[in-house]
Amino acid sequence: MSDVRRAPSRASRISTTIAGRGQMAVILLTSLLTTCLCMFWSYSAKIVCGGPPFLAEGRSSHWPVGDPNAVIPCYSDLMYLWVGRDINNHVFPFIHGGITPDGKLFGGVVEYPVLSGMFMWLGAIGAHTDTEFFQHSVWLLVPFGLAVTVMLALMTRWSVLWWAATPPLVLYAFHNWELPVVATAVGAVAVMAWGSTISPRTGERRLSVRTAAILAAILLGIGFCLKLYPGFFVLPLAIYVLTYGTAPGLGGEAPIRRTLDWVGAVWVAAAATLTVIAVQLPFMVLGFDGWKAALSFQGKRKSDVDTNSIWYWGLRHFTGGQTDTYNSLVGLLSPILIVAAFATAVYLGWRVYRRDGLYPWIGVSASMLAGFMLFHKVHSPQYTLWILPFFVLLKIRWPVIVGYLVADFILDTTIFRLFGIYTSGSPMKWWVISGVNVGVWVHAVLLAYLIVAFVRAPLREPLASFGRRTSSPEPELAVARS
C-alpha cells in the first residue's frame, strides 16, 4: 500500500500531466483573449482623438477633444508627442538635439530614456500624421502586453486576470510606452522562476541562482533604459543572490551557507551595469548633449498639476502655491523620502530573511516601487501598469487591490477633464476636483501601506512552489505538483 502511494502508476502520472496542461491551456486562452479585448477597447477609446482633417504638421485638427462625453478620456501621449519632439520630422533621437535655457527639448530629444526614444522613432517610420504614429506605436506595443499576460499566467494561473481583465489595461495600454518596460520587469521574475523549476531529467534546478539572477539583471538593465524603475530591483535581486536565494527545507541547489555569495551579488550588479552602459554608450558618444538633455529636462521638471503627486495636492497648500519655497522643498524632500523608502524596504526584507531564511526580493522590489511612486515629484496615471503585476505575483488582500484600482479609475477619468477646464478657463466642476483628490490621496494611503505589505506578502501559487522538492521519488511528479 505504501509503495503504491509513493509511486503512482504511469497512467495516473500521464493523466495528471494532461489535466494540468489542459487547465493551463484554458488559462492562457482566457487571459490572452481578455488582454486582446482590453487592448482593443483601449485602442478604440484613444483613436477618436485623431483622424482627419489634419493640419500642416500632421496634427489632427480636433486634437485632443475627441468625444467630450466619453467616460474614458481619449488623450494619449502616443499622439501628443507627435509634435514638439521632432518625431514628426523623423529625426533620429538624441543624436542631434539638446535643451534650451527655458527647458524646451529640440532636435529629436525626448524626455524618456534612450530605448523608449527608439520606440518612438520606430513608430514614426512611415507615419505622416499623429493618427498614423499612434497606430504604428500600437502595433509595436501589443506584443509586449501579450507577453506580460503569458508570463504572469504561467507563474500565477488565474490570478493573471488582475492584469488581463481590469481597467488599467484599457486606460493605459496605449497611453504611453509602458508595456515594454513592464515586460522587462515581469520577464526578470519569470527568468528567476523558470531557473528555479526542477528539471525532470536531472531532478535539479534548471539554472543556478547566480546564473538565473545574472540573466534577470540583464533584463532589468534593459528596463532601466526604457523607464528607469526596473533598475531599482537590481539591489534586492543582488541581496537574494548574496544569501544564496534558498533555505533549508525549501529545495534548491544547497542549504544556506555560513558565508555569503559576494561574488554572485557583484556579478548581478555588474551584469545590470554593463547592460546599461552598452545601451547608453552609443548615444553618449554620438550625441552627448542630446543624451544629457533628457536628464536635464527631468531634473528641471516641476511638480505641477499634471504630475498627480502628493506634493502638488498637499504641500502646495502650505506654501502659498507653487512658490520658490514649494519647489525647493519638493526638490529636497522627494529624493530623501525615496531613499528612505528604499532603505525601509531592504531592511524589512532582511528581517524576513532572518526569520524565514529566504530573502523576498520580489516583495522588496514591489515595496521600493511603491515608495518611489508615493514620494516622486511625478506620478503619472499610467504608472499603475508598473505596480499592477505585483498585485498578481504577491498575495495582497483583494480589498486593497480593488480600492487601488477604483481610485485609479476615478483619477484617470477626472484628471484629464481638469486639464481641459484649466486650458479653456471654464468654471470648475466640484465632482472633477473631488475625483482628482480622491484618486491622489487614496493612492497615497495605499502606497504607504504597500511599502510594508508587499515585503510581508507571500508569493502566489504556483510561483511560490517553483523550485521546491516533494517527497515523491519521481522528478516529473515534482514538476506537475508545482
Coordinates of C-alpha atoms in Angstrom, one line a residue:
M1 CA 0.0 0.0 0.0
S2 CA 2.8 2.5 0.9
D3 CA 4.7 1.6 -2.3
V4 CA 1.6 2.4 -4.3
R5 CA 1.2 5.8 -2.6
R6 CA 4.8 6.7 -3.2
A7 CA 4.9 5.7 -6.8
P8 CA 1.6 6.2 -8.7
S9 CA 1.1 4.3 -11.9
R10 CA 2.4 5.6 -15.2
A11 CA -1.2 6.1 -16.4
S12 CA -2.0 8.2 -13.3
R13 CA 1.1 10.4 -13.9
I14 CA 0.1 10.8 -17.6
S15 CA -3.4 11.7 -16.6
T16 CA -2.3 14.3 -14.1
T17 CA 0.1 15.8 -16.6
I18 CA -2.6 16.1 -19.3
A19 CA -5.1 17.6 -16.9
G20 CA -2.5 20.2 -15.7
R21 CA -1.6 21.1 -19.3
G22 CA -5.3 21.3 -20.2
Q23 CA -6.0 23.7 -17.4
M24 CA -3.0 25.8 -18.3
A25 CA -4.2 26.0 -21.9
V26 CA -7.6 27.3 -20.8
I27 CA -6.0 29.9 -18.5
L28 CA -3.7 31.1 -21.3
L29 CA -6.5 31.2 -23.8
T30 CA -8.9 33.1 -21.5
S31 CA -6.3 35.6 -20.3
L32 CA -5.0 36.3 -23.8
L33 CA -8.5 36.8 -25.1
T34 CA -9.3 39.2 -22.3
T35 CA -6.0 41.0 -22.8
C36 CA -6.8 41.4 -26.5
L37 CA -10.3 42.7 -25.7
C38 CA -8.9 45.3 -23.2
M39 CA -6.2 46.5 -25.6
F40 CA -8.8 46.7 -28.5
W41 CA -11.0 48.7 -26.1
S42 CA -8.1 51.0 -25.3
Y43 CA -7.3 51.5 -28.9
S44 CA -11.0 52.3 -29.7
A45 CA -11.1 54.8 -26.9
K46 CA -7.9 56.6 -27.8
I47 CA -8.1 56.7 -31.6
V48 CA -11.1 59.1 -31.5
C49 CA -8.7 61.9 -30.6
G50 CA -7.1 61.6 -34.0
G51 CA -8.4 61.5 -37.6
P52 CA -8.9 64.0 -40.4
P53 CA -8.8 66.8 -41.2
F54 CA -5.1 67.3 -40.4
L55 CA -3.0 70.4 -40.0
A56 CA 0.3 71.1 -41.8
E57 CA 2.4 69.1 -39.3
G58 CA 0.1 66.1 -39.4
R59 CA -1.7 67.1 -36.2
S60 CA -5.4 66.2 -36.1
S61 CA -7.4 69.5 -36.2
H62 CA -9.7 68.4 -33.3
W63 CA -6.9 67.1 -31.1
P64 CA -7.3 66.5 -28.1
V65 CA -11.0 66.9 -27.8
G66 CA -12.4 63.6 -29.1
D67 CA -15.8 62.8 -27.5
P68 CA -16.2 65.2 -24.5
N69 CA -18.9 62.9 -23.1
A70 CA -16.8 59.7 -23.2
V71 CA -16.1 58.0 -19.9
I72 CA -12.6 57.1 -20.9
P73 CA -10.5 60.1 -22.0
C74 CA -9.1 59.8 -25.5
Y75 CA -5.9 61.7 -24.6
S76 CA -2.7 59.7 -25.3
D77 CA 1.0 60.6 -25.1
L78 CA 1.4 58.5 -28.2
M79 CA -0.4 61.2 -30.2
Y80 CA 0.6 64.2 -28.1
L81 CA 4.4 63.7 -28.7
W82 CA 4.0 63.6 -32.5
V83 CA 4.6 67.3 -32.5
G84 CA 7.2 69.1 -30.4
R85 CA 10.0 66.5 -30.2
D86 CA 10.8 66.3 -34.0
I87 CA 9.2 62.9 -34.1
N88 CA 7.0 64.1 -37.0
N89 CA 10.2 65.1 -38.8
H90 CA 11.6 61.6 -38.4
V91 CA 14.8 62.9 -36.6
F92 CA 16.8 60.1 -35.0
P93 CA 16.5 60.5 -31.3
F94 CA 19.1 62.3 -29.0
I95 CA 22.0 62.5 -31.5
H96 CA 21.4 66.0 -32.9
G97 CA 19.4 67.7 -30.1
G98 CA 19.6 69.4 -26.8
I99 CA 17.6 71.6 -24.4
T100 CA 17.1 75.3 -24.4
P101 CA 17.7 77.5 -21.4
D102 CA 14.0 77.6 -20.7
G103 CA 13.8 73.8 -20.6
K104 CA 12.4 73.0 -24.1
L105 CA 13.8 70.0 -25.9
F106 CA 14.7 70.1 -29.6
G107 CA 16.4 68.0 -32.3
G108 CA 14.8 64.7 -31.6
V109 CA 15.4 64.6 -27.9
V110 CA 12.5 63.1 -25.8
E111 CA 12.1 63.2 -22.0
Y112 CA 12.5 59.4 -21.7
P113 CA 15.4 57.0 -21.6
V114 CA 17.0 56.1 -24.9
L115 CA 15.2 52.8 -25.6
S116 CA 11.8 54.5 -25.2
G117 CA 13.1 57.2 -27.6
M118 CA 13.9 54.4 -30.0
F119 CA 10.4 53.0 -29.8
M120 CA 9.0 56.5 -30.6
W121 CA 11.3 56.8 -33.6
L122 CA 10.4 53.3 -34.9
G123 CA 6.7 54.1 -34.5
A124 CA 7.1 57.2 -36.7
I125 CA 8.6 55.4 -39.6
G126 CA 6.2 55.7 -42.5
A127 CA 3.8 57.9 -40.4
H128 CA 2.8 61.3 -41.7
T129 CA 0.1 62.2 -39.1
D130 CA -0.4 61.8 -35.4
T131 CA -3.0 59.2 -36.0
E132 CA -0.7 57.0 -38.1
F133 CA 2.0 57.4 -35.5
F134 CA -0.4 56.2 -32.8
Q135 CA -1.4 53.2 -34.9
H136 CA 2.2 52.2 -35.7
S137 CA 3.1 52.6 -32.0
V138 CA 0.1 50.4 -31.0
W139 CA 1.4 47.6 -33.2
L140 CA 4.8 47.9 -31.5
L141 CA 3.3 47.7 -28.0
V142 CA 0.8 44.9 -28.4
P143 CA 3.3 42.0 -28.4
F144 CA 4.7 43.2 -25.0
G145 CA 1.2 43.3 -23.5
L146 CA 0.6 39.8 -24.6
A147 CA 4.0 38.6 -23.4
V148 CA 3.3 40.0 -19.9
T149 CA 0.0 38.1 -19.9
V150 CA 1.7 34.8 -20.8
M151 CA 4.4 35.2 -18.2
L152 CA 2.0 36.1 -15.4
A153 CA -0.4 33.3 -16.4
L154 CA 2.4 30.7 -16.3
M155 CA 3.5 31.9 -12.8
T156 CA 0.2 32.6 -11.1
R157 CA -2.5 30.8 -13.1
W158 CA -5.9 32.5 -12.8
S159 CA -4.5 35.4 -10.8
V160 CA -3.3 36.8 -14.1
L161 CA -6.8 38.2 -14.6
W162 CA -5.9 41.0 -12.2
W163 CA -3.7 42.2 -15.1
A164 CA -5.6 41.0 -18.1
A165 CA -9.1 41.9 -17.2
T166 CA -9.0 45.1 -15.1
P167 CA -9.4 48.7 -16.1
P168 CA -5.7 49.8 -16.2
L169 CA -5.0 47.8 -19.3
V170 CA -7.9 49.7 -21.0
L171 CA -6.9 53.1 -19.7
Y172 CA -3.2 52.9 -20.2
A173 CA -2.1 50.2 -22.7
F174 CA -1.7 52.9 -25.3
H175 CA -1.5 56.0 -23.2
N176 CA 2.3 55.9 -23.1
W177 CA 5.2 53.5 -23.8
E178 CA 4.8 51.5 -20.6
L179 CA 4.2 47.9 -21.9
P180 CA 7.8 47.2 -22.9
V181 CA 9.2 48.2 -19.6
V182 CA 6.6 46.2 -17.7
A183 CA 7.6 43.2 -19.8
T184 CA 11.2 43.5 -18.7
A185 CA 10.3 43.7 -15.0
V186 CA 8.0 40.7 -15.3
G187 CA 10.5 38.9 -17.5
A188 CA 13.1 39.2 -14.8
V189 CA 10.8 37.5 -12.4
A190 CA 9.9 34.8 -15.0
V191 CA 13.6 34.0 -15.6
M192 CA 14.2 33.5 -11.9
A193 CA 11.0 31.4 -11.7
W194 CA 12.0 29.2 -14.7
G195 CA 15.5 28.8 -13.4
S196 CA 14.2 27.5 -10.1
T197 CA 11.9 24.9 -11.6
I198 CA 13.1 21.3 -11.3
S199 CA 14.3 19.6 -14.4
P200 CA 12.5 16.3 -15.0
R201 CA 15.8 14.8 -16.4
T202 CA 18.2 15.7 -13.6
G203 CA 15.8 16.4 -10.6
E204 CA 17.8 19.7 -10.0
R205 CA 17.2 23.3 -10.7
R206 CA 17.3 24.3 -14.4
L207 CA 19.7 27.1 -13.6
S208 CA 21.8 28.0 -10.6
V209 CA 20.6 31.0 -8.5
R210 CA 23.6 33.0 -9.7
T211 CA 23.1 32.3 -13.4
A212 CA 19.3 33.0 -13.4
A213 CA 19.9 36.2 -11.5
I214 CA 22.5 37.4 -14.0
L215 CA 20.1 36.9 -16.8
A216 CA 17.3 38.6 -14.9
A217 CA 19.7 41.5 -14.1
I218 CA 20.3 42.0 -17.8
L219 CA 16.6 42.3 -18.4
L220 CA 16.4 44.8 -15.5
G221 CA 19.2 46.8 -17.1
I222 CA 17.2 46.9 -20.3
G223 CA 14.2 48.1 -18.4
F224 CA 16.2 50.9 -16.8
C225 CA 17.0 52.1 -20.3
L226 CA 13.2 52.2 -21.0
K227 CA 11.7 53.8 -17.9
L228 CA 14.3 53.6 -15.1
Y229 CA 12.2 51.8 -12.4
P230 CA 13.3 48.2 -13.1
G231 CA 16.8 49.2 -12.3
F232 CA 15.8 49.6 -8.7
F233 CA 15.1 45.9 -8.5
V234 CA 18.8 45.0 -9.0
L235 CA 19.6 45.7 -5.4
P236 CA 17.1 43.2 -3.8
L237 CA 18.0 40.7 -6.5
A238 CA 21.7 41.0 -5.6
I239 CA 20.9 40.6 -1.9
Y240 CA 18.8 37.5 -2.9
V241 CA 21.9 36.0 -4.6
L242 CA 24.1 37.2 -1.7
T243 CA 22.1 35.0 0.6
Y244 CA 22.1 32.1 -1.9
G245 CA 18.4 32.5 -2.7
T246 CA 17.4 29.3 -0.9
A247 CA 16.8 28.0 2.6
P248 CA 16.8 24.6 4.4
G249 CA 13.6 22.7 3.6
L250 CA 12.7 24.8 0.5
G251 CA 14.7 22.9 -2.1
G252 CA 17.1 24.4 -4.5
E253 CA 20.7 23.6 -5.0
A254 CA 22.1 23.9 -1.5
P255 CA 21.0 25.0 2.1
I256 CA 22.1 28.4 3.4
R257 CA 25.8 28.5 3.9
R258 CA 27.8 30.3 6.6
T259 CA 29.4 32.5 4.1
L260 CA 27.6 34.8 1.7
D261 CA 27.9 34.8 -2.1
W262 CA 29.6 38.2 -2.5
V263 CA 30.9 37.2 -5.9
G264 CA 27.5 36.3 -7.2
A265 CA 26.0 39.5 -5.9
V266 CA 28.7 41.5 -7.6
W267 CA 28.1 39.6 -10.9
V268 CA 24.4 40.6 -10.7
A269 CA 25.2 44.2 -10.2
A270 CA 27.8 44.1 -12.9
A271 CA 25.5 42.5 -15.4
A272 CA 22.9 45.2 -15.0
T273 CA 25.5 48.0 -15.0
L274 CA 27.2 46.6 -18.2
T275 CA 23.9 46.3 -19.9
V276 CA 23.0 49.9 -19.2
I277 CA 26.4 51.1 -20.4
A278 CA 26.2 49.0 -23.6
V279 CA 22.8 50.6 -24.4
Q280 CA 23.6 54.1 -23.3
L281 CA 27.2 54.5 -24.6
P282 CA 26.5 54.8 -28.3
F283 CA 24.1 57.7 -27.6
M284 CA 26.6 59.3 -25.2
V285 CA 29.4 59.1 -27.8
L286 CA 27.4 60.2 -30.8
G287 CA 25.3 62.9 -29.2
F288 CA 26.2 63.6 -25.6
D289 CA 24.4 67.0 -25.5
G290 CA 21.2 65.3 -26.7
W291 CA 21.6 62.4 -24.3
K292 CA 22.2 64.7 -21.3
A293 CA 19.3 66.9 -22.3
A294 CA 16.8 64.2 -21.4
L295 CA 18.3 64.0 -17.9
S296 CA 18.3 67.8 -17.6
F297 CA 14.6 68.0 -18.6
Q298 CA 13.6 65.6 -15.8
G299 CA 15.8 67.5 -13.3
K300 CA 14.2 70.8 -14.1
R301 CA 10.6 69.4 -14.2
K302 CA 8.4 71.0 -11.6
S303 CA 5.7 69.2 -9.6
D304 CA 2.8 70.8 -11.3
V305 CA -0.9 69.9 -11.7
D306 CA -0.1 67.4 -14.4
T307 CA 2.1 65.3 -12.1
N308 CA -0.7 64.0 -9.8
S309 CA 1.7 63.9 -6.9
I310 CA 1.1 64.3 -3.2
W311 CA 3.3 67.4 -3.4
Y312 CA 1.1 69.4 -5.6
W313 CA -2.1 68.3 -4.0
G314 CA -0.7 68.6 -0.4
L315 CA 2.4 70.6 0.2
R316 CA 1.3 73.4 -2.2
H317 CA -1.5 74.3 0.2
F318 CA 1.0 75.0 3.0
T319 CA 3.5 77.1 0.9
G320 CA 1.0 79.6 -0.6
G321 CA 1.1 77.8 -4.0
Q322 CA 3.9 76.9 -6.3
T323 CA 6.4 79.3 -4.8
D324 CA 10.2 79.1 -4.7
T325 CA 9.8 77.6 -1.2
Y326 CA 7.5 74.9 -2.6
N327 CA 9.9 74.0 -5.4
S328 CA 12.9 73.9 -3.1
L329 CA 11.1 71.7 -0.5
V330 CA 9.9 69.2 -3.2
G331 CA 13.4 69.1 -4.7
L332 CA 14.8 68.3 -1.2
L333 CA 12.2 66.1 0.4
S334 CA 11.3 63.9 -2.6
P335 CA 14.7 62.3 -3.1
I336 CA 15.3 62.0 0.7
L337 CA 12.0 60.2 1.2
I338 CA 12.5 57.9 -1.8
V339 CA 15.9 56.8 -0.5
A340 CA 14.3 56.3 3.0
A341 CA 11.6 54.2 1.4
F342 CA 14.2 52.1 -0.4
A343 CA 16.2 51.6 2.8
T344 CA 13.0 50.6 4.7
A345 CA 12.1 48.0 2.0
V346 CA 15.6 46.5 2.1
Y347 CA 15.6 46.4 5.9
L348 CA 12.1 44.8 6.1
G349 CA 13.3 42.2 3.6
W350 CA 16.3 41.4 5.7
R351 CA 14.1 40.9 8.7
V352 CA 12.0 38.4 6.7
Y353 CA 15.2 36.7 5.6
R354 CA 16.4 36.4 9.2
R355 CA 13.1 34.9 10.2
D356 CA 12.4 32.6 7.2
G357 CA 15.8 32.1 5.7
L358 CA 14.7 33.4 2.3
Y359 CA 15.2 37.0 1.1
P360 CA 11.9 38.2 -0.5
W361 CA 13.4 40.0 -3.5
I362 CA 10.1 40.3 -5.4
G363 CA 8.3 41.8 -2.4
V364 CA 11.2 44.2 -1.7
S365 CA 11.2 45.2 -5.3
A366 CA 7.5 45.9 -5.2
S367 CA 7.9 47.8 -1.9
M368 CA 10.6 50.0 -3.5
L369 CA 8.4 50.8 -6.4
A370 CA 5.5 51.7 -4.1
G371 CA 7.9 54.1 -2.2
F372 CA 9.1 55.7 -5.5
M373 CA 5.5 56.2 -6.8
L374 CA 4.4 57.7 -3.4
F375 CA 7.3 60.2 -3.0
H376 CA 8.4 61.0 -6.5
K377 CA 7.5 64.5 -7.8
V378 CA 5.8 63.0 -10.8
H379 CA 3.1 60.3 -10.5
S380 CA 1.6 59.9 -14.0
P381 CA -1.7 57.8 -14.1
Q382 CA -0.2 55.1 -16.3
Y383 CA 2.3 54.2 -13.6
T384 CA -0.5 51.9 -12.4
L385 CA 0.7 49.5 -15.1
W386 CA 4.1 49.3 -13.2
I387 CA 2.6 48.2 -9.9
L388 CA -0.2 46.0 -11.3
P389 CA 1.9 42.9 -12.0
F390 CA 2.9 42.9 -8.3
F391 CA -0.7 42.6 -7.3
V392 CA -0.7 39.4 -9.5
L393 CA 2.6 38.0 -8.2
L394 CA 2.0 38.6 -4.5
K395 CA -0.9 37.7 -2.2
I396 CA -2.1 41.2 -1.4
R397 CA -5.6 41.4 0.2
W398 CA -8.2 41.8 -2.5
P399 CA -9.9 44.9 -0.9
V400 CA -6.6 46.7 -1.2
I401 CA -6.3 45.9 -4.9
V402 CA -9.9 46.8 -5.6
G403 CA -9.5 50.1 -3.7
Y404 CA -6.4 51.0 -5.6
L405 CA -8.0 50.2 -9.0
V406 CA -11.2 52.1 -8.2
A407 CA -9.2 55.1 -7.1
D408 CA -7.1 54.9 -10.2
F409 CA -10.2 54.8 -12.4
I410 CA -11.6 57.8 -10.7
L411 CA -8.4 59.7 -11.1
D412 CA -7.9 58.9 -14.7
T413 CA -11.5 59.9 -15.6
T414 CA -11.3 63.2 -13.8
I415 CA -7.7 64.5 -14.2
F416 CA -7.8 65.0 -17.9
R417 CA -11.1 66.8 -17.6
L418 CA -9.4 69.0 -15.1
F419 CA -6.7 69.8 -17.6
G420 CA -9.4 70.8 -20.1
I421 CA -11.0 73.1 -17.6
Y422 CA -7.7 74.8 -16.8
T423 CA -6.9 75.2 -20.5
S424 CA -10.3 76.5 -21.6
G425 CA -10.9 78.7 -18.5
S426 CA -14.3 77.0 -17.9
P427 CA -15.9 77.0 -14.4
M428 CA -14.6 74.3 -12.1
K429 CA -16.9 71.3 -11.6
W430 CA -16.9 70.0 -8.0
W431 CA -17.0 66.4 -9.0
V432 CA -13.9 66.8 -11.1
I433 CA -11.7 68.3 -8.4
S434 CA -13.1 65.9 -5.8
G435 CA -12.4 62.9 -8.0
V436 CA -8.8 64.0 -8.6
N437 CA -8.3 64.5 -4.8
V438 CA -9.9 61.1 -4.0
G439 CA -7.7 59.4 -6.6
V440 CA -4.4 61.0 -5.4
W441 CA -5.0 60.5 -1.7
V442 CA -6.4 57.0 -1.8
H443 CA -3.4 56.0 -3.9
A444 CA -1.1 57.7 -1.4
V445 CA -2.5 55.9 1.6
L446 CA -2.5 52.5 -0.1
L447 CA 1.0 53.0 -1.4
A448 CA 2.2 53.8 2.1
Y449 CA 0.6 50.6 3.3
L450 CA 2.0 48.6 0.4
I451 CA 5.6 49.6 1.3
V452 CA 5.2 47.3 4.3
A453 CA 2.6 44.8 2.9
F454 CA 4.5 43.9 -0.2
V455 CA 7.6 42.7 1.7
R456 CA 5.5 40.5 4.0
A457 CA 3.2 39.2 1.3
P458 CA 3.8 35.6 0.2
L459 CA 4.0 34.7 -3.4
R460 CA 1.0 33.3 -5.2
E461 CA 0.9 29.7 -6.3
P462 CA 2.4 28.1 -8.3
L463 CA 5.2 30.7 -8.3
A464 CA 5.7 30.1 -4.5
S465 CA 6.3 26.4 -5.1
F466 CA 8.8 26.7 -8.0
G467 CA 12.0 25.0 -7.0
R468 CA 10.5 23.1 -4.1
R469 CA 11.1 19.4 -4.0
T470 CA 8.4 17.0 -2.9
S471 CA 8.6 13.7 -1.1
S472 CA 7.9 11.9 -4.4
P473 CA 10.9 10.0 -5.9
E474 CA 9.6 10.8 -9.3
P475 CA 11.1 14.1 -10.6
E476 CA 8.3 14.6 -13.1
L477 CA 5.7 14.5 -10.2
A478 CA 7.5 17.4 -8.5
V479 CA 7.1 19.4 -11.7
A480 CA 3.4 18.5 -12.0
R481 CA 2.7 19.4 -8.4
S482 CA 4.5 22.8 -8.7

